């Protein structure tokens, strides 16, 4: 019998398969790490970033509060799932004229599966913290570094967190953005979404526009 844990992937209909899953994770790094202990699932929302190690392996790194009950269940060799959610928006069937259908949702998401390795060594945790801060600050176009923290602040925080690395076995991502509908319908969807003040509706409209022929 095939081990379902090794073969199961995120469900992604072919028209919606994302061409660059890593860019989705980089754009929306605040996700959920999901593991199980015994017969209980655990999930914690944390920022996570993809890194390439010196040996060429691709890993996902992050940390959580050590007093989080989830942190005590992390174990070397444990299977882990990380999920990342970009924007999503309700799509009214009334916006589809050329190809009538039912209401749906457009969304962007990614999933990472792999083997978890908890990190308790202080220096290794500092390395992950530096990576997280550097990538987060780059996205915010700021220049703050860990060295800018108040004296003793970082040292006091390290014992309060538990870091992890996930050696990645597969990455899947979906961009469901009305690609299976005629361009005229897509444009009606975008026009409708852009009338909304909801930030996620605006984001979905922007991503839809980016898919159109230039």
Short mmCIF file of N, CA and C in Angstrom, two decimals, residues 54-187:
data_model
loop_
_atom_site.label_atom_id
_atom_site.label_comp_id
_atom_site.label_asym_id
_atom_site.label_seq_id
_atom_site.Cartn_x
_atom_site.Cartn_y
_atom_site.Cartn_z
N UNK A 54 23.31 25.64 2.81
CA UNK A 54 24.64 25.52 2.19
C UNK A 54 24.81 24.21 1.46
N UNK A 55 24.01 23.20 1.80
CA UNK A 55 24.08 21.90 1.14
C UNK A 55 23.11 21.80 -0.04
N UNK A 56 22.39 22.90 -0.31
CA UNK A 56 21.49 22.92 -1.46
C UNK A 56 20.08 22.48 -1.18
N UNK A 57 19.77 22.17 0.09
CA UNK A 57 18.41 21.78 0.42
C UNK A 57 17.51 23.02 0.55
N UNK A 58 16.24 22.86 0.20
CA UNK A 58 15.27 23.94 0.35
C UNK A 58 14.50 23.72 1.63
N UNK A 59 14.47 24.73 2.48
CA UNK A 59 13.82 24.61 3.78
C UNK A 59 12.87 25.79 4.01
N UNK A 60 11.94 25.55 4.91
CA UNK A 60 11.05 26.58 5.41
C UNK A 60 11.41 26.81 6.86
N UNK A 61 11.62 28.06 7.25
CA UNK A 61 12.04 28.33 8.62
C UNK A 61 11.07 29.30 9.30
N UNK A 62 10.99 29.16 10.62
CA UNK A 62 10.13 30.04 11.41
C UNK A 62 10.30 29.75 12.89
N UNK A 63 9.49 30.38 13.71
CA UNK A 63 9.52 30.11 15.15
C UNK A 63 8.16 30.43 15.75
N UNK A 64 7.93 29.90 16.93
CA UNK A 64 6.70 30.17 17.68
C UNK A 64 7.06 30.37 19.15
N UNK A 65 6.11 30.89 19.92
CA UNK A 65 6.33 31.09 21.35
C UNK A 65 6.55 29.74 22.03
N UNK A 66 7.55 29.67 22.88
CA UNK A 66 7.85 28.41 23.57
C UNK A 66 6.74 28.00 24.54
N UNK A 67 5.98 28.97 25.05
CA UNK A 67 4.89 28.60 25.96
C UNK A 67 3.62 28.20 25.21
N UNK A 68 3.67 28.22 23.89
CA UNK A 68 2.58 27.68 23.07
C UNK A 68 2.59 26.15 23.22
N UNK A 69 1.48 25.51 23.60
CA UNK A 69 1.47 24.05 23.74
C UNK A 69 1.92 23.32 22.49
N UNK A 70 1.70 23.94 21.33
CA UNK A 70 2.15 23.33 20.08
C UNK A 70 3.67 23.14 20.07
N UNK A 71 4.39 24.10 20.65
CA UNK A 71 5.86 24.06 20.62
C UNK A 71 6.40 22.81 21.29
N UNK A 72 5.76 22.35 22.35
CA UNK A 72 6.26 21.19 23.08
C UNK A 72 6.08 19.90 22.29
N UNK A 73 5.21 19.91 21.26
CA UNK A 73 4.94 18.70 20.49
C UNK A 73 5.87 18.55 19.29
N UNK A 74 6.64 19.59 18.96
CA UNK A 74 7.52 19.52 17.79
C UNK A 74 8.62 18.51 18.04
N UNK A 75 8.82 17.63 17.06
CA UNK A 75 9.81 16.56 17.22
C UNK A 75 10.56 16.34 15.91
N UNK A 76 11.83 15.97 16.02
CA UNK A 76 12.66 15.72 14.84
C UNK A 76 12.06 14.59 14.01
N UNK A 77 11.97 14.81 12.70
CA UNK A 77 11.45 13.79 11.80
C UNK A 77 9.95 13.82 11.63
N UNK A 78 9.28 14.71 12.34
CA UNK A 78 7.83 14.83 12.29
C UNK A 78 7.39 15.38 10.92
N UNK A 79 6.29 14.87 10.39
CA UNK A 79 5.74 15.40 9.16
C UNK A 79 5.03 16.71 9.47
N UNK A 80 5.18 17.69 8.58
CA UNK A 80 4.58 19.00 8.81
C UNK A 80 3.96 19.52 7.53
N UNK A 81 2.91 20.29 7.70
CA UNK A 81 2.23 20.97 6.60
C UNK A 81 2.22 22.45 6.95
N UNK A 82 2.58 23.29 5.99
CA UNK A 82 2.49 24.74 6.16
C UNK A 82 1.58 25.30 5.08
N UNK A 83 0.62 26.12 5.46
CA UNK A 83 -0.31 26.69 4.51
C UNK A 83 -0.17 28.21 4.47
N UNK A 84 -0.33 28.76 3.30
CA UNK A 84 -0.20 30.20 3.10
C UNK A 84 -1.40 30.68 2.28
N UNK A 85 -2.02 31.75 2.76
CA UNK A 85 -3.21 32.25 2.10
C UNK A 85 -3.00 33.69 1.65
N UNK A 86 -3.11 33.89 0.33
CA UNK A 86 -3.12 35.22 -0.21
C UNK A 86 -4.54 35.77 -0.14
N UNK A 87 -4.86 36.74 -0.98
CA UNK A 87 -6.20 37.32 -0.94
C UNK A 87 -7.25 36.37 -1.50
N UNK A 88 -8.50 36.61 -1.12
CA UNK A 88 -9.62 35.85 -1.67
C UNK A 88 -10.81 36.79 -1.82
N UNK A 89 -11.72 36.44 -2.74
CA UNK A 89 -12.87 37.30 -2.97
C UNK A 89 -14.05 36.49 -3.48
N UNK A 90 -15.23 36.83 -3.02
CA UNK A 90 -16.46 36.23 -3.52
C UNK A 90 -16.73 36.75 -4.93
N UNK A 91 -17.09 35.83 -5.83
CA UNK A 91 -17.38 36.19 -7.21
C UNK A 91 -18.86 35.90 -7.49
N UNK A 92 -19.62 36.95 -7.70
CA UNK A 92 -21.05 36.80 -7.96
C UNK A 92 -21.30 36.24 -9.36
N UNK A 93 -22.25 35.33 -9.47
CA UNK A 93 -22.60 34.77 -10.78
C UNK A 93 -23.15 35.85 -11.71
N UNK A 94 -23.65 36.94 -11.15
CA UNK A 94 -24.23 38.00 -11.98
C UNK A 94 -23.17 38.72 -12.81
N UNK A 95 -21.89 38.53 -12.46
CA UNK A 95 -20.83 39.19 -13.22
C UNK A 95 -20.42 38.39 -14.45
N UNK A 96 -20.84 37.15 -14.53
CA UNK A 96 -20.51 36.31 -15.68
C UNK A 96 -21.68 36.38 -16.68
N UNK A 97 -21.47 37.01 -17.81
CA UNK A 97 -22.51 37.17 -18.82
C UNK A 97 -22.29 36.24 -20.03
N UNK A 98 -21.05 36.18 -20.51
CA UNK A 98 -20.77 35.38 -21.71
C UNK A 98 -20.79 33.88 -21.43
N UNK A 99 -20.41 33.51 -20.21
CA UNK A 99 -20.39 32.10 -19.81
C UNK A 99 -21.06 31.99 -18.44
N UNK A 100 -22.41 32.01 -18.42
CA UNK A 100 -23.14 32.00 -17.15
C UNK A 100 -22.77 30.78 -16.30
N UNK A 101 -22.77 30.98 -14.98
CA UNK A 101 -22.41 29.90 -14.07
C UNK A 101 -22.99 30.23 -12.69
N UNK A 102 -22.46 29.61 -11.66
CA UNK A 102 -22.91 29.85 -10.29
C UNK A 102 -21.86 30.68 -9.55
N UNK A 103 -22.20 31.23 -8.39
CA UNK A 103 -21.21 31.99 -7.62
C UNK A 103 -20.01 31.12 -7.23
N UNK A 104 -18.88 31.76 -6.99
CA UNK A 104 -17.67 31.04 -6.61
C UNK A 104 -16.76 31.99 -5.82
N UNK A 105 -15.57 31.51 -5.52
CA UNK A 105 -14.55 32.34 -4.87
C UNK A 105 -13.29 32.30 -5.70
N UNK A 106 -12.64 33.44 -5.85
CA UNK A 106 -11.29 33.49 -6.41
C UNK A 106 -10.32 33.62 -5.24
N UNK A 107 -9.17 32.97 -5.38
CA UNK A 107 -8.23 33.00 -4.26
C UNK A 107 -6.83 32.59 -4.71
N UNK A 108 -5.88 32.88 -3.84
CA UNK A 108 -4.47 32.50 -4.04
C UNK A 108 -4.01 31.81 -2.77
N UNK A 109 -3.37 30.66 -2.90
CA UNK A 109 -2.91 29.92 -1.73
C UNK A 109 -1.77 29.00 -2.09
N UNK A 110 -0.99 28.62 -1.10
CA UNK A 110 0.12 27.68 -1.30
C UNK A 110 0.22 26.75 -0.10
N UNK A 111 0.77 25.57 -0.34
CA UNK A 111 1.00 24.59 0.73
C UNK A 111 2.39 23.99 0.58
N UNK A 112 3.02 23.79 1.72
CA UNK A 112 4.34 23.17 1.77
C UNK A 112 4.27 21.94 2.66
N UNK A 113 4.83 20.85 2.21
CA UNK A 113 4.92 19.64 3.02
C UNK A 113 6.38 19.25 3.17
N UNK A 114 6.70 18.69 4.34
CA UNK A 114 8.08 18.29 4.55
C UNK A 114 8.29 17.68 5.92
N UNK A 115 9.56 17.56 6.27
CA UNK A 115 9.98 16.95 7.54
C UNK A 115 10.50 18.02 8.47
N UNK A 116 9.97 18.05 9.67
CA UNK A 116 10.28 19.11 10.62
C UNK A 116 11.49 18.77 11.49
N UNK A 117 12.25 19.82 11.81
CA UNK A 117 13.39 19.70 12.73
C UNK A 117 13.32 20.86 13.72
N UNK A 118 12.94 20.62 14.97
CA UNK A 118 12.91 21.71 15.95
C UNK A 118 14.31 22.20 16.25
N UNK A 119 14.42 23.49 16.49
CA UNK A 119 15.72 24.12 16.76
C UNK A 119 15.70 24.70 18.17
N UNK A 120 16.59 24.22 19.04
CA UNK A 120 16.65 24.72 20.41
C UNK A 120 17.98 25.40 20.72
N UNK A 121 18.99 25.20 19.87
CA UNK A 121 20.28 25.84 20.07
C UNK A 121 20.15 27.35 19.90
N UNK A 122 20.70 28.12 20.82
CA UNK A 122 20.52 29.57 20.83
C UNK A 122 21.06 30.22 19.56
N UNK A 123 22.26 29.82 19.14
CA UNK A 123 22.86 30.44 17.96
C UNK A 123 22.08 30.10 16.70
N UNK A 124 21.60 28.85 16.61
CA UNK A 124 20.80 28.45 15.45
C UNK A 124 19.47 29.21 15.43
N UNK A 125 18.91 29.45 16.61
CA UNK A 125 17.67 30.23 16.67
C UNK A 125 17.92 31.68 16.25
N UNK A 126 19.06 32.22 16.64
CA UNK A 126 19.41 33.58 16.23
C UNK A 126 19.52 33.66 14.70
N UNK A 127 20.08 32.63 14.09
CA UNK A 127 20.22 32.62 12.63
C UNK A 127 18.85 32.66 11.95
N UNK A 128 17.91 31.88 12.48
CA UNK A 128 16.56 31.88 11.91
C UNK A 128 15.89 33.23 12.13
N UNK A 129 16.10 33.81 13.30
CA UNK A 129 15.52 35.12 13.58
C UNK A 129 16.09 36.17 12.63
N UNK A 130 17.39 36.11 12.37
CA UNK A 130 18.02 37.05 11.43
C UNK A 130 17.41 36.90 10.04
N UNK A 131 17.22 35.65 9.61
CA UNK A 131 16.62 35.40 8.30
C UNK A 131 15.22 35.97 8.23
N UNK A 132 14.42 35.71 9.26
CA UNK A 132 13.04 36.19 9.29
C UNK A 132 12.98 37.70 9.25
N UNK A 133 13.81 38.35 10.06
CA UNK A 133 13.82 39.81 10.12
C UNK A 133 14.30 40.39 8.80
N UNK A 134 15.38 39.84 8.24
CA UNK A 134 15.94 40.38 7.00
C UNK A 134 14.93 40.32 5.87
N UNK A 135 14.24 39.17 5.73
CA UNK A 135 13.28 39.05 4.65
C UNK A 135 12.04 39.90 4.90
N UNK A 136 11.61 39.98 6.15
CA UNK A 136 10.45 40.81 6.47
C UNK A 136 10.76 42.29 6.25
N UNK A 137 11.93 42.72 6.66
CA UNK A 137 12.31 44.11 6.49
C UNK A 137 12.50 44.46 5.02
N UNK A 138 13.00 43.53 4.22
CA UNK A 138 13.16 43.77 2.79
C UNK A 138 11.81 44.04 2.15
N UNK A 139 10.80 43.28 2.57
CA UNK A 139 9.45 43.46 2.02
C UNK A 139 8.86 44.80 2.43
N UNK A 140 9.24 45.28 3.62
CA UNK A 140 8.69 46.55 4.10
C UNK A 140 9.56 47.73 3.70
N UNK A 141 10.65 47.44 2.96
CA UNK A 141 11.58 48.47 2.49
C UNK A 141 12.15 49.29 3.65
N UNK A 142 12.45 48.58 4.73
CA UNK A 142 13.04 49.22 5.90
C UNK A 142 14.44 48.66 6.09
N UNK A 143 15.19 49.29 6.98
CA UNK A 143 16.58 48.86 7.20
C UNK A 143 16.82 48.42 8.63
N UNK A 144 15.74 48.09 9.37
CA UNK A 144 15.91 47.68 10.77
C UNK A 144 16.60 46.33 10.82
N UNK A 145 17.57 46.20 11.72
CA UNK A 145 18.28 44.94 11.92
C UNK A 145 18.20 44.54 13.39
N UNK A 146 18.50 43.28 13.66
CA UNK A 146 18.41 42.78 15.01
C UNK A 146 19.35 43.56 15.95
N UNK A 147 20.44 44.06 15.39
CA UNK A 147 21.38 44.83 16.20
C UNK A 147 20.79 46.14 16.70
N UNK A 148 19.66 46.56 16.10
CA UNK A 148 19.02 47.80 16.51
C UNK A 148 18.11 47.61 17.72
N UNK A 149 17.91 46.37 18.14
CA UNK A 149 17.04 46.10 19.29
C UNK A 149 17.68 46.65 20.57
N UNK A 150 16.86 47.01 21.56
CA UNK A 150 17.42 47.48 22.83
C UNK A 150 18.37 46.45 23.44
N UNK A 151 19.37 46.93 24.15
CA UNK A 151 20.36 46.03 24.76
C UNK A 151 19.69 44.95 25.59
N UNK A 152 20.06 43.72 25.31
CA UNK A 152 19.57 42.58 26.08
C UNK A 152 18.21 42.05 25.65
N UNK A 153 17.52 42.78 24.75
CA UNK A 153 16.17 42.36 24.38
C UNK A 153 16.17 41.03 23.63
N UNK A 154 17.04 40.90 22.65
CA UNK A 154 17.09 39.66 21.86
C UNK A 154 17.49 38.48 22.74
N UNK A 155 18.49 38.67 23.58
CA UNK A 155 18.95 37.59 24.46
C UNK A 155 17.82 37.13 25.38
N UNK A 156 16.97 38.07 25.80
CA UNK A 156 15.87 37.69 26.69
C UNK A 156 14.76 36.97 25.94
N UNK A 157 14.66 37.19 24.62
CA UNK A 157 13.60 36.57 23.84
C UNK A 157 13.93 35.14 23.40
N UNK A 158 15.21 34.87 23.15
CA UNK A 158 15.60 33.57 22.60
C UNK A 158 15.08 32.39 23.45
N UNK A 159 15.19 32.43 24.78
CA UNK A 159 14.65 31.30 25.56
C UNK A 159 13.13 31.18 25.51
N UNK A 160 12.46 32.20 25.01
CA UNK A 160 11.00 32.20 25.00
C UNK A 160 10.41 31.74 23.67
N UNK A 161 11.27 31.39 22.72
CA UNK A 161 10.77 30.91 21.43
C UNK A 161 11.33 29.52 21.13
N UNK A 162 10.65 28.83 20.24
CA UNK A 162 11.17 27.57 19.73
C UNK A 162 11.11 27.63 18.21
N UNK A 163 12.26 27.52 17.58
CA UNK A 163 12.35 27.65 16.14
C UNK A 163 12.25 26.29 15.47
N UNK A 164 12.08 26.30 14.17
CA UNK A 164 11.99 25.05 13.43
C UNK A 164 12.45 25.26 11.99
N UNK A 165 12.89 24.16 11.42
CA UNK A 165 13.18 24.08 9.99
C UNK A 165 12.34 22.95 9.42
N UNK A 166 11.78 23.15 8.26
CA UNK A 166 11.05 22.10 7.56
C UNK A 166 11.77 21.82 6.25
N UNK A 167 12.36 20.63 6.15
CA UNK A 167 12.97 20.22 4.88
C UNK A 167 11.84 19.92 3.91
N UNK A 168 11.77 20.67 2.82
CA UNK A 168 10.61 20.63 1.93
C UNK A 168 10.64 19.41 1.02
N UNK A 169 9.52 18.69 0.99
CA UNK A 169 9.37 17.57 0.06
C UNK A 169 8.55 17.97 -1.15
N UNK A 170 7.56 18.84 -0.99
CA UNK A 170 6.83 19.35 -2.14
C UNK A 170 6.14 20.67 -1.80
N UNK A 171 5.93 21.46 -2.84
CA UNK A 171 5.24 22.74 -2.74
C UNK A 171 4.16 22.77 -3.82
N UNK A 172 2.96 23.13 -3.42
CA UNK A 172 1.86 23.28 -4.37
C UNK A 172 1.23 24.65 -4.16
N UNK A 173 0.69 25.22 -5.24
CA UNK A 173 0.04 26.52 -5.11
C UNK A 173 -1.04 26.67 -6.16
N UNK A 174 -2.04 27.47 -5.81
CA UNK A 174 -3.17 27.70 -6.70
C UNK A 174 -3.42 29.19 -6.86
N UNK A 175 -3.70 29.60 -8.08
CA UNK A 175 -4.17 30.96 -8.35
C UNK A 175 -5.48 30.81 -9.13
N UNK A 176 -6.58 30.81 -8.42
CA UNK A 176 -7.90 30.66 -9.05
C UNK A 176 -8.44 32.07 -9.29
N UNK A 177 -8.35 32.50 -10.56
CA UNK A 177 -8.63 33.89 -10.89
C UNK A 177 -9.50 34.00 -12.15
N UNK A 178 -10.49 33.11 -12.25
CA UNK A 178 -11.45 33.14 -13.37
C UNK A 178 -10.80 32.85 -14.72
N UNK A 179 -9.65 32.12 -14.72
CA UNK A 179 -8.95 31.87 -15.97
C UNK A 179 -9.78 31.07 -16.98
N UNK A 180 -10.75 30.29 -16.52
CA UNK A 180 -11.52 29.43 -17.43
C UNK A 180 -12.69 30.18 -18.07
N UNK A 181 -12.80 31.47 -17.78
CA UNK A 181 -13.91 32.25 -18.33
C UNK A 181 -13.42 33.19 -19.44
N UNK A 182 -14.30 33.55 -20.34
CA UNK A 182 -13.92 34.48 -21.41
C UNK A 182 -13.37 35.79 -20.84
N UNK A 183 -12.50 36.42 -21.60
CA UNK A 183 -11.86 37.64 -21.13
C UNK A 183 -12.88 38.73 -20.81
N UNK A 184 -13.96 38.78 -21.58
CA UNK A 184 -14.99 39.80 -21.30
C UNK A 184 -15.60 39.60 -19.92
N UNK A 185 -15.83 38.33 -19.55
CA UNK A 185 -16.35 38.05 -18.21
C UNK A 185 -15.32 38.39 -17.14
N UNK A 186 -14.07 38.07 -17.40
CA UNK A 186 -13.02 38.40 -16.45
C UNK A 186 -12.97 39.91 -16.21
N UNK A 187 -13.12 40.67 -17.27
CA UNK A 187 -13.07 42.13 -17.13
C UNK A 187 -14.27 42.63 -16.33
#
